[in-house]
């Protein structure tokens, strides 16, 4: 089993780049596959989730070359996919399964999507309902809502859909299906979610309109081939941001990170907690704004996190819970029920692991209260196979007395393959992921 060992780190004074954005890397592969030519994607995230998307698109007839680990050449086929010869394995990746379902809904062949044990426990009815209303036939083999999914592609008709939960994956699945549907497809979201699909469709010259909370596309679209550079992932940057923000005297610069306003909620919360953080957007003429983040460490204060900001920082809540344990006062997280259906039940995993480190936590159905500042105790903690839980508690270990062990930690490769190398730099040491039988 892979184990990460962490000890208290010296004061941080560091400049780092984080790997390419996971959400954007998935979409770059999917959308460039639909174009009319060869698209080069640079700074692609060479993580396991995005490799699942590559493997599935290859199985659907798309040629994808990898001249370097972070450079792809995708040969677009104008939306023509070919019937796969076997199951399409999506690994741990909900984004792969949900977005590709949107593409497969309108194809003239049948397919079956499978996932690892974690993905097999994640609800798919949220995409089945709208895609079936558009005319597809999608069935989930387990309890009517869990993978494997059987998709029989059919001619689709446009739909207006009001999302019951704020989810960029569901919105994106519907918009992708809408590209090949007849007429107009529109999606209204209850709170703004990441808008990468909309921005990137526009980048490939597909008109996408937004009217208030509603996003609109029309069917019969053609995507124009173009090269694309993926910015660094703010969700990966967030781990180092918290490590620096909570350490008085620390200094950190993160270069070339995505600063899309639908993803920067974590910066706003850390500033509310009293952190000194500056974001400098230096590239806003592309599909996705990017720039640098500069953090100066200090003492953090407790905050309340909830409401419409939740979708904007949904993946950063694990590391923000660690920040809360280090902050002065009781932090309240609410409206975050969605954390229960991520790679693991993140609310339960956070509460259990924080308690093991000596933090007082009250868990609620849709969030938690965390009392700080805790003097964290080193502990042996399970990642539950969830990459963000593993990395959040590795950062917690940097502040703990004694050694912290994260077990079952190979999952960091899902979104941040070199995480432990960077952790070693932060700890100024040479050891890293140790193998334990
Ligand atoms: C993602 C959307 C979010 C996020 C996930 C990636 C995406 O999920 O948690 O890590 O790329 O669209 P939901 O859409 O389920 O909220």
Short mmCIF file of N, CA, C and O and ligand atoms in Angstrom, two decimals, residues 22-24 26-27 95 98-99 122 126 166-170 172 193-194 196-197 311 314-315 338 342-343 346 387-388, ligand 1:
data_model
loop_
_atom_site.label_atom_id
_atom_site.label_comp_id
_atom_site.label_asym_id
_atom_site.label_seq_id
_atom_site.Cartn_x
_atom_site.Cartn_y
_atom_site.Cartn_z
N UNK A 22 -7.44 19.75 -14.10
CA UNK A 22 -8.08 18.46 -14.40
C UNK A 22 -9.36 18.66 -15.21
O UNK A 22 -9.54 18.04 -16.25
N UNK A 23 -10.23 19.53 -14.74
CA UNK A 23 -11.50 19.75 -15.46
C UNK A 23 -11.25 20.21 -16.89
O UNK A 23 -11.92 19.77 -17.83
N UNK A 24 -10.28 21.11 -17.04
CA UNK A 24 -10.02 21.68 -18.36
C UNK A 24 -9.33 20.65 -19.26
O UNK A 24 -9.62 20.56 -20.46
N UNK A 26 -9.75 17.36 -19.23
CA UNK A 26 -10.79 16.46 -19.75
C UNK A 26 -11.49 17.09 -20.94
O UNK A 26 -11.69 16.48 -21.99
N UNK A 27 -11.92 18.34 -20.73
CA UNK A 27 -12.71 19.01 -21.77
C UNK A 27 -11.89 19.26 -23.02
O UNK A 27 -12.41 19.22 -24.14
N UNK A 95 -16.02 12.79 -13.96
CA UNK A 95 -16.10 13.72 -15.10
C UNK A 95 -16.08 12.93 -16.41
O UNK A 95 -16.86 13.21 -17.33
N UNK A 98 -19.56 11.08 -16.81
CA UNK A 98 -20.74 11.93 -17.00
C UNK A 98 -20.64 12.72 -18.30
O UNK A 98 -21.61 12.81 -19.06
N UNK A 99 -19.47 13.27 -18.61
CA UNK A 99 -19.37 14.08 -19.83
C UNK A 99 -19.44 13.19 -21.08
O UNK A 99 -20.09 13.54 -22.07
N UNK A 122 -21.14 6.11 -7.35
CA UNK A 122 -21.54 7.51 -7.54
C UNK A 122 -22.80 7.60 -8.38
O UNK A 122 -22.95 6.89 -9.37
N UNK A 126 -28.53 11.59 -12.11
CA UNK A 126 -28.52 13.03 -12.38
C UNK A 126 -28.23 13.36 -13.85
O UNK A 126 -28.64 14.39 -14.35
N UNK A 166 -26.55 21.96 -8.18
CA UNK A 166 -25.57 22.73 -8.95
C UNK A 166 -24.42 21.79 -9.31
O UNK A 166 -23.65 21.39 -8.44
N UNK A 167 -24.32 21.40 -10.57
CA UNK A 167 -23.27 20.47 -10.99
C UNK A 167 -22.78 20.80 -12.39
O UNK A 167 -23.55 20.76 -13.36
N UNK A 168 -21.49 21.12 -12.48
CA UNK A 168 -20.90 21.43 -13.79
C UNK A 168 -20.85 20.18 -14.66
O UNK A 168 -20.91 20.27 -15.89
N UNK A 169 -20.73 19.02 -14.02
CA UNK A 169 -20.67 17.78 -14.82
C UNK A 169 -22.01 17.54 -15.50
O UNK A 169 -22.06 17.17 -16.68
N UNK A 170 -23.11 17.74 -14.77
CA UNK A 170 -24.42 17.50 -15.36
C UNK A 170 -24.70 18.56 -16.44
O UNK A 170 -25.14 18.24 -17.55
N UNK A 172 -22.57 20.11 -18.20
CA UNK A 172 -21.72 19.85 -19.36
C UNK A 172 -22.23 18.67 -20.17
O UNK A 172 -22.20 18.69 -21.41
N UNK A 193 -21.85 27.29 -11.54
CA UNK A 193 -20.83 26.25 -11.45
C UNK A 193 -19.74 26.55 -12.47
O UNK A 193 -19.93 27.41 -13.34
N UNK A 194 -18.65 25.83 -12.38
CA UNK A 194 -17.51 26.10 -13.28
C UNK A 194 -17.99 26.13 -14.73
O UNK A 194 -18.79 25.27 -15.14
N UNK A 196 -16.17 25.98 -17.65
CA UNK A 196 -15.14 25.62 -18.65
C UNK A 196 -15.75 25.13 -19.96
O UNK A 196 -15.24 25.44 -21.03
N UNK A 197 -16.82 24.35 -19.87
CA UNK A 197 -17.39 23.80 -21.11
C UNK A 197 -17.87 24.95 -22.00
O UNK A 197 -17.59 24.96 -23.21
N UNK A 311 -20.41 25.66 -4.86
CA UNK A 311 -19.95 25.03 -6.11
C UNK A 311 -18.61 25.59 -6.59
O UNK A 311 -17.84 24.90 -7.26
N UNK A 314 -16.01 23.65 -4.36
CA UNK A 314 -16.44 22.31 -3.89
C UNK A 314 -15.24 21.37 -3.70
O UNK A 314 -15.18 20.63 -2.72
N UNK A 315 -14.27 21.42 -4.62
CA UNK A 315 -13.14 20.49 -4.52
C UNK A 315 -12.09 20.96 -3.51
O UNK A 315 -11.17 20.21 -3.17
N UNK A 338 -23.20 17.78 -1.29
CA UNK A 338 -22.59 17.12 -2.45
C UNK A 338 -21.28 16.40 -2.10
O UNK A 338 -20.88 15.47 -2.78
N UNK A 342 -18.85 12.43 -3.55
CA UNK A 342 -17.61 12.57 -4.33
C UNK A 342 -16.86 11.24 -4.32
O UNK A 342 -17.45 10.21 -4.06
N UNK A 343 -15.55 11.26 -4.57
CA UNK A 343 -14.77 10.02 -4.68
C UNK A 343 -14.95 9.14 -3.44
O UNK A 343 -14.83 7.93 -3.49
N UNK A 346 -16.82 12.70 1.55
CA UNK A 346 -15.74 13.56 2.05
C UNK A 346 -16.06 14.17 3.41
O UNK A 346 -15.15 14.47 4.18
N UNK A 387 -8.12 11.18 -3.68
CA UNK A 387 -6.91 11.99 -3.86
C UNK A 387 -6.92 13.27 -3.04
O UNK A 387 -5.92 13.66 -2.46
N UNK A 388 -8.07 13.94 -2.97
CA UNK A 388 -8.08 15.23 -2.27
C UNK A 388 -8.03 15.05 -0.74
O UNK A 388 -7.50 15.88 -0.02
C1 LIG B 1 -16.14 18.88 -12.17
C2 LIG B 1 -17.24 19.32 -11.48
C3 LIG B 1 -17.43 19.10 -10.05
C4 LIG B 1 -16.13 18.77 -9.35
C5 LIG B 1 -15.35 17.71 -10.09
C6 LIG B 1 -15.03 18.18 -11.50
C7 LIG B 1 -16.06 19.10 -13.62
O1 LIG B 1 -18.32 18.01 -9.86
O2 LIG B 1 -16.37 18.35 -8.03
O3 LIG B 1 -14.15 17.43 -9.41
O4 LIG B 1 -14.96 18.91 -14.20
O5 LIG B 1 -17.07 19.46 -14.21
P1 LIG B 1 -19.92 18.21 -9.91
O6 LIG B 1 -20.30 18.68 -11.23
O7 LIG B 1 -20.48 16.85 -9.62
O8 LIG B 1 -20.22 19.19 -8.82
#
